[in-house]
Amino acid sequence: MKMHLPWVREHRVKSLMRPELTNRSERIRARLTQLFTPSELIVRDDSAMHAGHVGARPEGETHYKVEIVSPAFEGKSRVEMQRAVNSALKDEFDSGLHALSITARAS
């Protein structure tokens, strides 16, 4: 008999949004998935390539590249898509994200 534990899924989803339980890559992926339901999403931490530069921290998680394809971007200009992604990640910028390279397009 299969046991139904509804709290397991609920706990996992909630924990994705708790900064103390996840790394920045996971939080970025969760937030963009939540808001844009992308058909394609790549989140890459490029912090190591910027070690020693302004804004880089020894623990990393400061420089990222995001490639996202979403129907939510239909009819939007490149600037509008990038502003939407930056806005979605405001909390990350406020907590130490220094640079984000964005490639976004409509699906």
PDB file of C-alpha atoms in Angstrom:
ATOM      1  CA  MET A   1       0.000   0.000   0.000  1.00  0.00           C
ATOM      2  CA  LYS A   2       1.337   3.395  -0.996  1.00  0.00           C
ATOM      3  CA  MET A   3       1.467   5.898   1.836  1.00  0.00           C
ATOM      4  CA  HIS A   4       0.252   9.424   1.100  1.00  0.00           C
ATOM      5  CA  LEU A   5       2.339  12.081   2.819  1.00  0.00           C
ATOM      6  CA  PRO A   6       1.157  15.469   1.524  1.00  0.00           C
ATOM      7  CA  TRP A   7       3.488  17.374   3.850  1.00  0.00           C
ATOM      8  CA  VAL A   8       6.603  15.916   2.145  1.00  0.00           C
ATOM      9  CA  ARG A   9       6.025  17.767  -1.134  1.00  0.00           C
ATOM     10  CA  GLU A  10       4.835  20.890   0.669  1.00  0.00           C
ATOM     11  CA  HIS A  11       7.964  20.954   2.834  1.00  0.00           C
ATOM     12  CA  ARG A  12      10.239  20.505  -0.190  1.00  0.00           C
ATOM     13  CA  VAL A  13       8.626  23.364  -2.118  1.00  0.00           C
ATOM     14  CA  LYS A  14       8.744  25.705   0.864  1.00  0.00           C
ATOM     15  CA  SER A  15      12.366  24.837   1.602  1.00  0.00           C
ATOM     16  CA  LEU A  16      13.400  25.899  -1.920  1.00  0.00           C
ATOM     17  CA  MET A  17      12.494  29.476  -1.058  1.00  0.00           C
ATOM     18  CA  ARG A  18      14.320  29.535   2.282  1.00  0.00           C
ATOM     19  CA  PRO A  19      17.783  31.046   1.731  1.00  0.00           C
ATOM     20  CA  GLU A  20      19.369  29.276   4.697  1.00  0.00           C
ATOM     21  CA  LEU A  21      18.506  25.864   3.215  1.00  0.00           C
ATOM     22  CA  THR A  22      19.571  26.337  -0.396  1.00  0.00           C
ATOM     23  CA  ASN A  23      22.315  27.846  -2.470  1.00  0.00           C
ATOM     24  CA  ARG A  24      21.823  30.861  -4.713  1.00  0.00           C
ATOM     25  CA  SER A  25      21.621  28.762  -7.907  1.00  0.00           C
ATOM     26  CA  GLU A  26      18.688  26.794  -6.491  1.00  0.00           C
ATOM     27  CA  ARG A  27      16.905  29.946  -5.340  1.00  0.00           C
ATOM     28  CA  ILE A  28      17.372  31.614  -8.746  1.00  0.00           C
ATOM     29  CA  ARG A  29      16.073  28.505 -10.525  1.00  0.00           C
ATOM     30  CA  ALA A  30      13.066  28.221  -8.186  1.00  0.00           C
ATOM     31  CA  ARG A  31      12.116  31.906  -8.493  1.00  0.00           C
ATOM     32  CA  LEU A  32      12.385  32.051 -12.295  1.00  0.00           C
ATOM     33  CA  THR A  33      10.467  28.786 -12.642  1.00  0.00           C
ATOM     34  CA  GLN A  34       7.745  30.086 -10.320  1.00  0.00           C
ATOM     35  CA  LEU A  35       7.273  33.368 -12.206  1.00  0.00           C
ATOM     36  CA  PHE A  36       7.952  32.497 -15.839  1.00  0.00           C
ATOM     37  CA  THR A  37       7.278  28.727 -16.230  1.00  0.00           C
ATOM     38  CA  PRO A  38      10.190  28.429 -18.669  1.00  0.00           C
ATOM     39  CA  SER A  39      10.435  25.737 -21.316  1.00  0.00           C
ATOM     40  CA  GLU A  40      14.223  26.026 -20.995  1.00  0.00           C
ATOM     41  CA  LEU A  41      16.273  27.332 -18.084  1.00  0.00           C
ATOM     42  CA  ILE A  42      20.009  27.230 -17.476  1.00  0.00           C
ATOM     43  CA  VAL A  43      21.505  28.823 -14.360  1.00  0.00           C
ATOM     44  CA  ARG A  44      25.289  28.834 -14.181  1.00  0.00           C
ATOM     45  CA  ASP A  45      27.501  30.156 -11.380  1.00  0.00           C
ATOM     46  CA  ASP A  46      30.413  32.010 -13.034  1.00  0.00           C
ATOM     47  CA  SER A  47      31.780  33.412  -9.769  1.00  0.00           C
ATOM     48  CA  ALA A  48      35.084  31.538 -10.010  1.00  0.00           C
ATOM     49  CA  MET A  49      35.879  33.367 -13.258  1.00  0.00           C
ATOM     50  CA  HIS A  50      35.586  36.691 -11.393  1.00  0.00           C
ATOM     51  CA  ALA A  51      37.638  35.881  -8.285  1.00  0.00           C
ATOM     52  CA  GLY A  52      39.543  38.958  -7.170  1.00  0.00           C
ATOM     53  CA  HIS A  53      37.328  41.350  -9.129  1.00  0.00           C
ATOM     54  CA  VAL A  54      35.140  44.040  -7.592  1.00  0.00           C
ATOM     55  CA  GLY A  55      31.963  42.505  -6.191  1.00  0.00           C
ATOM     56  CA  ALA A  56      33.399  38.990  -5.938  1.00  0.00           C
ATOM     57  CA  ARG A  57      33.385  37.329  -2.538  1.00  0.00           C
ATOM     58  CA  PRO A  58      35.633  34.469  -1.402  1.00  0.00           C
ATOM     59  CA  GLU A  59      32.625  32.193  -0.866  1.00  0.00           C
ATOM     60  CA  GLY A  60      31.419  32.818  -4.442  1.00  0.00           C
ATOM     61  CA  GLU A  61      27.766  32.957  -5.539  1.00  0.00           C
ATOM     62  CA  THR A  62      28.142  36.525  -6.851  1.00  0.00           C
ATOM     63  CA  HIS A  63      28.257  36.209 -10.664  1.00  0.00           C
ATOM     64  CA  TYR A  64      25.697  34.198 -12.643  1.00  0.00           C
ATOM     65  CA  LYS A  65      24.572  33.532 -16.188  1.00  0.00           C
ATOM     66  CA  VAL A  66      20.918  32.753 -16.899  1.00  0.00           C
ATOM     67  CA  GLU A  67      19.513  31.469 -20.177  1.00  0.00           C
ATOM     68  CA  ILE A  68      15.715  31.361 -20.145  1.00  0.00           C
ATOM     69  CA  VAL A  69      13.045  30.629 -22.747  1.00  0.00           C
ATOM     70  CA  SER A  70       9.454  31.310 -21.705  1.00  0.00           C
ATOM     71  CA  PRO A  71       6.047  31.983 -23.243  1.00  0.00           C
ATOM     72  CA  ALA A  72       5.747  34.804 -20.678  1.00  0.00           C
ATOM     73  CA  PHE A  73       8.194  36.799 -22.810  1.00  0.00           C
ATOM     74  CA  GLU A  74       6.018  36.740 -25.929  1.00  0.00           C
ATOM     75  CA  GLY A  75       5.759  40.250 -27.383  1.00  0.00           C
ATOM     76  CA  LYS A  76       8.375  41.670 -24.988  1.00  0.00           C
ATOM     77  CA  SER A  77      11.508  43.523 -26.086  1.00  0.00           C
ATOM     78  CA  ARG A  78      14.951  42.307 -25.022  1.00  0.00           C
ATOM     79  CA  VAL A  79      15.117  45.099 -22.440  1.00  0.00           C
ATOM     80  CA  GLU A  80      11.663  44.220 -21.042  1.00  0.00           C
ATOM     81  CA  MET A  81      12.655  40.548 -20.681  1.00  0.00           C
ATOM     82  CA  GLN A  82      15.891  41.446 -18.899  1.00  0.00           C
ATOM     83  CA  ARG A  83      14.128  43.899 -16.593  1.00  0.00           C
ATOM     84  CA  ALA A  84      11.571  41.226 -15.704  1.00  0.00           C
ATOM     85  CA  VAL A  85      14.302  38.725 -14.796  1.00  0.00           C
ATOM     86  CA  ASN A  86      16.262  41.340 -12.806  1.00  0.00           C
ATOM     87  CA  SER A  87      13.103  42.369 -10.974  1.00  0.00           C
ATOM     88  CA  ALA A  88      12.281  38.744 -10.160  1.00  0.00           C
ATOM     89  CA  LEU A  89      15.710  38.357  -8.570  1.00  0.00           C
ATOM     90  CA  LYS A  90      15.691  41.592  -6.542  1.00  0.00           C
ATOM     91  CA  ASP A  91      16.065  39.713  -3.243  1.00  0.00           C
ATOM     92  CA  GLU A  92      19.154  37.962  -4.606  1.00  0.00           C
ATOM     93  CA  PHE A  93      20.729  41.269  -5.634  1.00  0.00           C
ATOM     94  CA  ASP A  94      19.913  42.651  -2.191  1.00  0.00           C
ATOM     95  CA  SER A  95      21.667  39.697  -0.539  1.00  0.00           C
ATOM     96  CA  GLY A  96      24.934  39.628  -2.495  1.00  0.00           C
ATOM     97  CA  LEU A  97      24.305  38.777  -6.147  1.00  0.00           C
ATOM     98  CA  HIS A  98      26.638  41.193  -7.927  1.00  0.00           C
ATOM     99  CA  ALA A  99      26.318  40.420 -11.651  1.00  0.00           C
ATOM    100  CA  LEU A 100      23.828  38.579 -13.831  1.00  0.00           C
ATOM    101  CA  SER A 101      24.228  37.868 -17.519  1.00  0.00           C
ATOM    102  CA  ILE A 102      20.809  37.202 -19.079  1.00  0.00           C
ATOM    103  CA  THR A 103      19.900  35.589 -22.367  1.00  0.00           C
ATOM    104  CA  ALA A 104      16.100  35.550 -22.610  1.00  0.00           C
ATOM    105  CA  ARG A 105      13.670  34.795 -25.419  1.00  0.00           C
ATOM    106  CA  ALA A 106      10.062  33.859 -25.969  1.00  0.00           C
ATOM    107  CA  SER A 107       9.150  30.251 -26.720  1.00  0.00           C
TER     108      SER A 107
END
